[in-house]
Each structure stands twice: as C-alpha cells, then as structure tokens.
Tab-separated table of C-alpha atoms in Angstrom:
chain	number	residue	atom	x	y	z
J	1	MET	CA	-0.798	-11.039	-27.649
J	2	ASN	CA	-4.098	-9.294	-26.724
J	3	LEU	CA	-4.298	-5.757	-25.385
J	4	THR	CA	-4.617	-6.743	-21.735
J	5	THR	CA	-1.438	-8.732	-22.039
J	6	ILE	CA	0.402	-5.894	-23.816
J	7	ILE	CA	-0.653	-3.456	-21.037
J	8	ASN	CA	0.646	-5.852	-18.341
J	9	VAL	CA	3.893	-6.415	-20.108
J	10	SER	CA	4.421	-2.719	-20.685
J	11	LEU	CA	3.307	-1.107	-17.511
J	12	ASN	CA	4.202	-3.546	-14.805
J	13	PRO	CA	7.945	-2.984	-15.225
J	14	VAL	CA	7.303	0.728	-14.548
J	15	GLY	CA	5.437	-0.192	-11.373
J	16	MET	CA	8.323	-2.478	-10.388
J	17	ALA	CA	10.946	0.229	-10.907
J	18	CYS	CA	8.944	2.726	-8.805
J	19	SER	CA	8.442	0.164	-5.972
J	20	ILE	CA	12.150	-0.674	-5.988
J	21	PHE	CA	12.865	3.123	-5.896
J	22	VAL	CA	10.715	3.552	-2.728
J	23	LEU	CA	12.143	0.511	-0.997
J	24	THR	CA	15.704	1.426	-1.912
J	25	SER	CA	15.240	5.028	-0.709
J	26	ILE	CA	13.863	3.889	2.619
J	27	LEU	CA	16.714	1.342	2.988
J	28	VAL	CA	19.359	3.991	2.177
J	29	MET	CA	17.851	6.417	4.703
J	30	LEU	CA	17.820	3.682	7.257
J	31	CYS	CA	21.469	2.825	6.715
J	32	ILE	CA	22.538	6.483	6.934
J	33	ASN	CA	20.464	7.439	9.879
J	34	LYS	CA	18.142	5.020	11.597
J	35	LYS	CA	16.053	7.819	13.047
J	36	THR	CA	14.846	8.984	9.628
J	37	ALA	CA	13.119	5.647	9.094
J	38	ASN	CA	12.287	4.913	12.678
J	39	ARG	CA	8.537	5.598	12.343
J	40	MET	CA	5.774	3.092	11.942
J	41	THR	CA	4.365	4.886	8.949
J	42	VAL	CA	7.678	4.562	7.040
J	43	ARG	CA	7.685	0.829	7.608
J	44	LEU	CA	4.067	0.630	6.392
J	45	ILE	CA	4.925	2.598	3.264
J	46	ALA	CA	7.779	0.147	2.706
J	47	ALA	CA	5.277	-2.672	3.164
J	48	ILE	CA	2.926	-1.068	0.569
J	49	ALA	CA	5.766	-0.716	-1.882
J	50	LEU	CA	6.737	-4.390	-1.266
J	51	GLY	CA	3.061	-5.306	-1.956
J	52	ASP	CA	3.160	-3.336	-5.101
J	53	LEU	CA	6.362	-4.996	-6.174
J	54	MET	CA	4.992	-8.475	-5.626
J	55	ILE	CA	1.753	-7.728	-7.519
J	56	HIS	CA	3.763	-6.354	-10.473
J	57	VAL	CA	6.130	-9.363	-10.485
J	58	GLY	CA	3.215	-11.801	-10.401
J	59	GLU	CA	1.192	-10.034	-13.118
J	60	TYR	CA	4.303	-9.590	-15.385
J	61	TYR	CA	5.276	-13.213	-15.052
J	62	SER	CA	1.724	-14.268	-15.749
J	63	ALA	CA	1.455	-12.050	-18.859
J	64	THR	CA	4.809	-13.227	-20.222
J	65	HIS	CA	4.142	-16.921	-19.624
J	66	GLY	CA	0.690	-17.286	-21.052
J	67	GLY	CA	1.369	-20.874	-22.131
J	68	VAL	CA	1.451	-22.198	-18.546
J	69	GLU	CA	-1.021	-25.108	-18.328
J	70	ARG	CA	-3.883	-24.633	-15.871
J	71	ALA	CA	-3.726	-26.750	-12.719
J	72	SER	CA	-0.060	-27.544	-13.348
J	73	PRO	CA	2.337	-27.242	-10.416
J	74	LEU	CA	3.841	-24.058	-11.939
J	75	CYS	CA	0.351	-22.520	-12.479
J	76	ILE	CA	-0.572	-23.375	-8.800
J	77	ARG	CA	2.567	-21.619	-7.533
J	78	VAL	CA	2.082	-18.542	-9.743
J	79	ASN	CA	-1.589	-18.101	-8.629
J	80	ALA	CA	-0.612	-18.714	-5.012
J	81	PHE	CA	1.948	-15.878	-5.287
J	82	ARG	CA	-0.548	-13.556	-7.067
J	83	LEU	CA	-3.291	-14.145	-4.555
J	84	PHE	CA	-0.995	-13.778	-1.546
J	85	SER	CA	0.435	-10.493	-3.009
J	86	ARG	CA	-3.080	-9.080	-3.573
J	87	ASN	CA	-4.114	-9.954	0.003
J	88	PHE	CA	-0.968	-8.447	1.356
J	89	TYR	CA	-1.539	-5.291	-0.630
J	90	CYS	CA	-5.117	-4.851	0.639
J	91	PHE	CA	-4.405	-5.599	4.333
J	92	THR	CA	-1.298	-3.395	4.334
J	93	ASN	CA	-3.379	-0.473	3.086
J	94	ILE	CA	-6.029	-1.183	5.710
J	95	ALA	CA	-3.240	-1.281	8.338
J	96	ILE	CA	-1.934	2.142	7.315
J	97	CYS	CA	-5.502	3.473	7.410
J	98	VAL	CA	-5.941	2.247	10.997
J	99	HIS	CA	-2.557	3.795	11.894
J	100	LEU	CA	-3.429	7.133	10.309
J	101	TYR	CA	-6.816	7.127	12.111
J	102	ARG	CA	-5.266	6.429	15.491
J	103	SER	CA	-2.603	9.107	15.013
J	104	LEU	CA	-4.609	11.947	13.452
J	105	VAL	CA	-8.074	11.383	14.814
J	106	GLN	CA	-7.643	9.632	18.149
J	107	LEU	CA	-4.267	11.353	18.782
J	108	LYS	CA	-2.699	8.175	19.996
J	109	LYS	CA	0.956	7.490	19.797
J	110	SER	CA	2.379	4.293	18.293
J	111	THR	CA	4.168	1.829	20.491
J	112	TRP	CA	6.250	-1.166	19.646
J	113	ARG	CA	3.616	-3.422	21.194
J	114	TYR	CA	0.949	-1.902	18.964
J	115	GLU	CA	3.159	-2.128	15.882
J	116	ILE	CA	4.048	-5.673	16.467
J	117	PHE	CA	0.441	-6.526	16.950
J	118	SER	CA	-0.428	-4.699	13.734
J	119	TRP	CA	2.107	-6.648	11.695
J	120	ILE	CA	1.132	-9.991	13.180
J	121	PHE	CA	-2.603	-9.228	12.639
J	122	MET	CA	-1.973	-8.079	9.024
J	123	LEU	CA	0.138	-11.032	8.075
J	124	THR	CA	-2.270	-13.409	9.752
J	125	LEU	CA	-5.236	-12.160	7.743
J	126	THR	CA	-3.121	-12.323	4.625
J	127	ILE	CA	-2.234	-15.947	5.219
J	128	ILE	CA	-5.721	-16.946	6.290
J	129	PHE	CA	-7.382	-15.549	3.199
J	130	THR	CA	-4.735	-17.067	1.030
J	131	MET	CA	-5.286	-20.476	2.630
J	132	ILE	CA	-9.044	-20.108	2.171
J	133	TYR	CA	-8.420	-19.589	-1.573
J	134	TYR	CA	-6.197	-22.653	-1.528
J	135	PHE	CA	-8.742	-24.952	-0.022
J	136	MET	CA	-11.306	-23.601	-2.483
J	137	GLY	CA	-9.123	-24.738	-5.328
J	138	ALA	CA	-8.553	-21.228	-6.534
J	139	PHE	CA	-4.880	-21.823	-7.299
J	140	THR	CA	-5.704	-24.273	-10.152
J	141	GLY	CA	-7.382	-21.749	-12.397
J	142	LEU	CA	-9.564	-24.431	-13.830
J	143	SER	CA	-12.688	-22.230	-14.100
J	144	HIS	CA	-10.909	-19.400	-15.930
J	145	PRO	CA	-11.671	-19.373	-19.657
J	146	ALA	CA	-8.191	-18.351	-20.709
J	147	GLY	CA	-4.680	-19.080	-19.419
J	148	CYS	CA	-3.364	-19.669	-15.934
J	149	ASN	CA	-5.338	-17.261	-13.763
J	150	PRO	CA	-6.896	-17.706	-10.336
J	151	GLY	CA	-10.233	-19.477	-10.369
J	152	ALA	CA	-11.822	-22.340	-8.408
J	153	ALA	CA	-12.607	-25.801	-9.994
J	154	THR	CA	-16.461	-25.474	-9.952
J	155	GLN	CA	-18.848	-22.615	-10.830
J	156	ILE	CA	-20.216	-22.397	-7.350
J	157	MET	CA	-16.823	-22.440	-5.604
J	158	ASP	CA	-15.568	-19.860	-8.180
J	159	ALA	CA	-18.468	-17.549	-7.368
J	160	ILE	CA	-17.772	-17.806	-3.650
J	161	PHE	CA	-14.031	-17.158	-4.308
J	162	SER	CA	-14.795	-14.168	-6.459
J	163	SER	CA	-17.164	-12.807	-3.826
J	164	ILE	CA	-14.543	-13.095	-1.102
J	165	GLN	CA	-12.044	-11.346	-3.302
J	166	ALA	CA	-14.520	-8.582	-4.083
J	167	PHE	CA	-15.274	-8.214	-0.352
J	168	VAL	CA	-11.633	-7.830	0.570
J	169	ASN	CA	-11.101	-5.208	-2.211
J	170	LEU	CA	-14.294	-3.309	-1.337
J	171	SER	CA	-13.376	-3.319	2.348
J	172	THR	CA	-9.956	-1.834	1.505
J	173	ILE	CA	-11.539	0.870	-0.674
J	174	ILE	CA	-14.087	1.822	1.920
J	175	ALA	CA	-11.468	1.921	4.717
J	176	CYS	CA	-9.130	4.144	2.673
J	177	ILE	CA	-11.846	6.577	1.646
J	178	THR	CA	-13.342	6.772	5.145
J	179	THR	CA	-10.008	7.294	6.823
J	180	THR	CA	-9.115	10.076	4.337
J	181	VAL	CA	-12.462	11.895	4.910
J	182	ILE	CA	-12.466	11.590	8.653
J	183	GLY	CA	-8.761	12.368	8.869
J	184	HIS	CA	-9.032	15.523	6.889
J	185	ARG	CA	-11.874	16.689	9.228
J	186	SER	CA	-9.583	16.073	12.231
J	187	LEU	CA	-6.464	17.795	10.853
J	188	SER	CA	-6.963	21.092	12.656
J	189	LYS	CA	-7.396	19.369	15.959
J	190	TRP	CA	-4.299	17.246	15.497
J	191	ILE	CA	-2.112	20.051	14.130
J	192	ASN	CA	-3.052	22.407	17.074
J	193	ASN	CA	-2.313	19.625	19.572
J	194	TYR	CA	0.952	18.896	17.748
J	195	ALA	CA	1.984	22.631	17.470
J	196	ASN	CA	1.237	23.328	21.048
J	197	SER	CA	3.702	20.681	22.152
J	198	HIS	CA	6.732	22.268	20.423
J	199	ASN	CA	8.844	25.352	20.875
J	200	PHE	CA	9.251	27.389	17.727
J	201	ASP	CA	12.334	29.419	18.600
J	202	GLY	CA	11.052	32.416	16.701
J	203	LYS	CA	9.701	30.354	13.803
J	204	ASN	CA	6.323	31.612	12.630
J	205	LYS	CA	3.677	29.373	14.096
J	206	SER	CA	1.235	29.774	11.233
J	207	GLN	CA	3.923	28.706	8.784
J	208	PHE	CA	4.694	25.707	10.934
J	209	ILE	CA	1.009	24.696	10.968
J	210	LYS	CA	0.757	25.243	7.190
J	211	GLU	CA	3.765	22.870	6.602
J	212	ARG	CA	2.420	20.251	9.020
J	213	ARG	CA	-0.950	20.343	7.345
J	214	LYS	CA	0.589	19.800	3.970
J	215	MET	CA	2.605	16.864	5.294
J	216	ALA	CA	-0.449	15.291	6.895
J	217	GLU	CA	-2.555	15.735	3.781
J	218	ARG	CA	0.188	14.060	1.611
J	219	SER	CA	0.208	11.067	3.962
J	220	PHE	CA	-3.337	10.156	2.845
J	221	LEU	CA	-2.099	9.838	-0.831
J	222	TYR	CA	-0.598	6.348	-0.021
J	223	PRO	CA	-3.834	4.460	0.877
J	224	LEU	CA	-6.019	6.692	-1.322
J	225	SER	CA	-4.381	5.172	-4.378
J	226	THR	CA	-6.630	2.112	-3.838
J	227	ILE	CA	-9.581	4.074	-5.283
J	228	LEU	CA	-7.799	3.809	-8.621
J	229	THR	CA	-6.201	0.346	-8.336
J	230	LEU	CA	-9.105	-1.708	-7.011
J	231	PRO	CA	-12.560	-0.534	-8.235
J	232	PHE	CA	-12.461	-2.111	-11.705
J	233	GLU	CA	-11.157	-5.448	-10.300
J	234	THR	CA	-13.902	-5.314	-7.717
J	235	ILE	CA	-16.558	-4.754	-10.338
J	236	PHE	CA	-15.114	-7.596	-12.492
J	237	LEU	CA	-15.139	-10.021	-9.478
J	238	ILE	CA	-18.709	-9.129	-8.557
J	239	LEU	CA	-19.805	-9.834	-12.121
J	240	ILE	CA	-17.847	-13.141	-12.109
J	241	ALA	CA	-19.675	-14.050	-8.878
J	242	CYS	CA	-22.953	-13.353	-10.666
J	243	GLY	CA	-21.964	-15.570	-13.564
J	244	LYS	CA	-21.003	-12.910	-16.012
J	245	PHE	CA	-17.539	-12.695	-17.603
J	246	VAL	CA	-16.900	-9.248	-19.076
J	247	PRO	CA	-13.479	-9.409	-20.880
J	248	GLN	CA	-13.633	-5.631	-21.646
J	249	LEU	CA	-13.130	-4.976	-17.944
J	250	THR	CA	-9.703	-6.702	-17.997
J	251	ILE	CA	-8.234	-3.693	-19.838
J	252	PRO	CA	-8.921	-0.997	-17.162
J	253	MET	CA	-8.129	-3.621	-14.569
J	254	ALA	CA	-4.669	-4.144	-16.145
J	255	VAL	CA	-4.005	-0.451	-16.472
J	256	PHE	CA	-4.798	0.563	-12.981
J	257	SER	CA	-3.320	-2.490	-11.308
J	258	SER	CA	-0.094	-1.956	-13.252
J	259	ILE	CA	0.357	1.647	-11.946
J	260	SER	CA	-0.073	0.868	-8.209
J	261	GLY	CA	3.737	1.069	-7.802
J	262	LEU	CA	3.846	4.261	-9.817
J	263	LEU	CA	1.169	5.849	-7.576
J	264	THR	CA	3.052	4.904	-4.449
J	265	GLY	CA	6.301	6.287	-6.017
J	266	ILE	CA	4.703	9.554	-6.854
J	267	ALA	CA	3.216	9.907	-3.351
J	268	PHE	CA	6.590	9.140	-1.950
J	269	ALA	CA	8.446	11.583	-4.262
J	270	ILE	CA	6.145	14.508	-3.319
J	271	ASP	CA	6.003	13.690	0.367
J	272	PRO	CA	7.510	16.680	2.304
J	273	ALA	CA	8.378	14.301	5.132
J	274	VAL	CA	10.499	12.311	2.718
J	275	HIS	CA	12.134	15.497	1.537
J	276	SER	CA	13.033	16.398	5.203
J	277	ALA	CA	14.390	12.897	5.884
J	278	LEU	CA	16.582	12.975	2.698
J	279	ARG	CA	17.938	16.420	3.706
J	280	GLU	CA	18.840	15.012	7.152
J	281	ALA	CA	20.375	11.957	5.634
J	282	TYR	CA	22.391	14.201	3.257
J	283	CYS	CA	23.634	16.298	6.189
J	284	ASN	CA	24.739	13.037	7.980
J	285	ILE	CA	26.788	12.033	4.953
J	286	ARG	CA	28.516	15.371	4.846
J	287	GLY	CA	29.053	15.333	8.573
J	288	GLU	CA	26.983	18.477	9.161
J	289	LYS	CA	24.659	17.171	11.839
J	290	ASN	CA	24.970	20.381	13.827
J	291	ASN	CA	23.878	22.480	10.853
J	292	CYS	CA	20.852	20.396	10.116
J	293	GLN	CA	17.647	21.629	11.439
J	294	ILE	CA	15.787	18.450	12.358
J	295	SER	CA	12.092	19.026	12.183
J	296	PRO	CA	9.744	17.753	14.844
J	297	ASN	CA	8.328	15.473	12.239
J	298	ASN	CA	11.523	13.413	12.194
J	299	ALA	CA	11.285	12.653	15.773
J	300	SER	CA	10.563	9.192	16.932
J	301	GLU	CA	6.884	8.278	17.265
J	302	SER	CA	7.377	7.807	20.988
J	303	SER	CA	6.475	11.436	21.346
J	304	SER	CA	3.830	11.892	23.920
J	305	THR	CA	1.881	14.158	21.629
J	306	GLY	CA	1.743	11.843	18.619
J	307	PRO	CA	4.252	12.869	15.913
J	308	LEU	CA	3.474	13.448	12.258
J	309	THR	CA	2.558	10.177	10.711
J	310	VAL	CA	4.294	10.527	7.402
C-alpha cells in the first residue's frame, strides 16, 4: 500500500464523519423547526456536505479496492460515481458563490423561482459534464498507469478529458476567491442596509452590526475551502494534459481532497448562524418559544431587505 493510498484510507473516513455530522445537524434542525433550515444557503451548505460525502465515499472505495480491473463494469461504475461527485462538488460551490454575490453584493432576495432554477442549472451542468466524460471513455481508466482511476482510452482524449477537469476546478477556485474578495468589500453596504430594516428594541446597533459582520464573514468559509481542496488536483490535471505524469502530486492531492468534509464541518461548527439556529431548536424542544430571542438572521429569506445568507 503506497503513501497516497494510506492517506486516502486514513483521512477519508474523517471527512465522511464530518459530512454526516453537517447533514444530520441540518436534518435535525429541520425536523425540530422548519424555519431554522428554511433558507437557501442552508440547503446549499447541505448540498456541499453531500458532495463532500460522495467524494469521500468514492475515494475511500477506490483506495480500498485497488485490485479492480480497469475497464471492468465495476471500475466504470466507480469512476462514474467519482467524476459525478467531483462535478457536483464544484458546481455546488459555484452555486453558493452566486447566491452569496446576489445577497451580499447585489442585495437581492432569494425566491423559490430563483432557487429552483439554481438547483436545476447546477444539476444539469453536473450531468452534462459527467456525460461528456462518459462519451470520452473516461470511465474506463484505460490510460491511467495504475489501478482503476478516471482516464480516457487514448492519449489525445485523455489530454482533453484532463483539460476539461482542470477547467472546471480552476473555474470553481476563481469563482470562490472572486466572490470572497468582492463580498468582503460589500459587507458594509449590505450590513447597513440590513441593519436599517430592523428595530433594535434598545439593543446596541454597533454590536448588532459587529455580530452580523462576523456571521457574513463566516459564510464565505464554505466556498473558500476550495482553495485548499482543488489547486493540487488542478495542477496535476494540467500536467497530465501536457503529457507529464507527476506521481508526487498525488500525495498533496489525497491530503487536501480527503479533508474537504472536515473543512466544511469546521466552517459549520464555528458558524454563528448555526449556533443561533441550534439555540432556537433547543428552545423549541424545551417548549420555551416565548423565551427565545429569534435573531433577524433566522428569518425567512423572503425578507424584502435580503436576510443574512448563512
């Protein structure tokens, strides 16, 4: 068992556990009080966690079943799942970037029509790119020098396949970085607009703004994790497209890909909006609804001023 395989076998279960933790927490909050999870961002975070989970399952299975023959029916199914998971992960992160940009920069509220369109568009792109890989023969893994891993049957097709993968990864990284930079620049405008639309009932406005800024800043941690999970894979794919296989890169690829669920779990655990939602859910369990101070952040995203997108 080589080092890359050891890393995948050791770290992917941690990512799986963290992804399941995020998904379970959101599901529990939804069951207790639908309003706590009735925001588009929460559903997108759940989708990111689901993407993390699928990636970890695919990579763990691949690492623990290294004897699967290339181009066999099982190998094709495993590679199809791995490529679909990667596309789903990338396009979900792009979707949350678009949502954060609309909410924090353009100050637009989310509607069910917009959300449904976003989900359909995201899933359509995921399926389209996965089918492109299928017709290129990337599920067979014939061009890969070792084991059952995605790779087209010919060198030219494999170079094109790797280039497309690198393009999707690079687009995701650029979208996440750009959204984070522009979003931080627009925080003051968004917070002032948000603060002016609420009554404070004696609460210190500066403290309110400080808390909302912290919540908004933490919301960027979800897509920003892609600057750790995707760069080494992108470099590896670009080199493959250029005809150079660098096995040393598979080690950092395995490390950072295996912690995507952990990064999402950490962002979820330190998210003030999650803490607020959990407190509200706890109050509902104890039957203390009247004693719970529901923050404006926990309001539905139908707010005319654009609620906190975390």
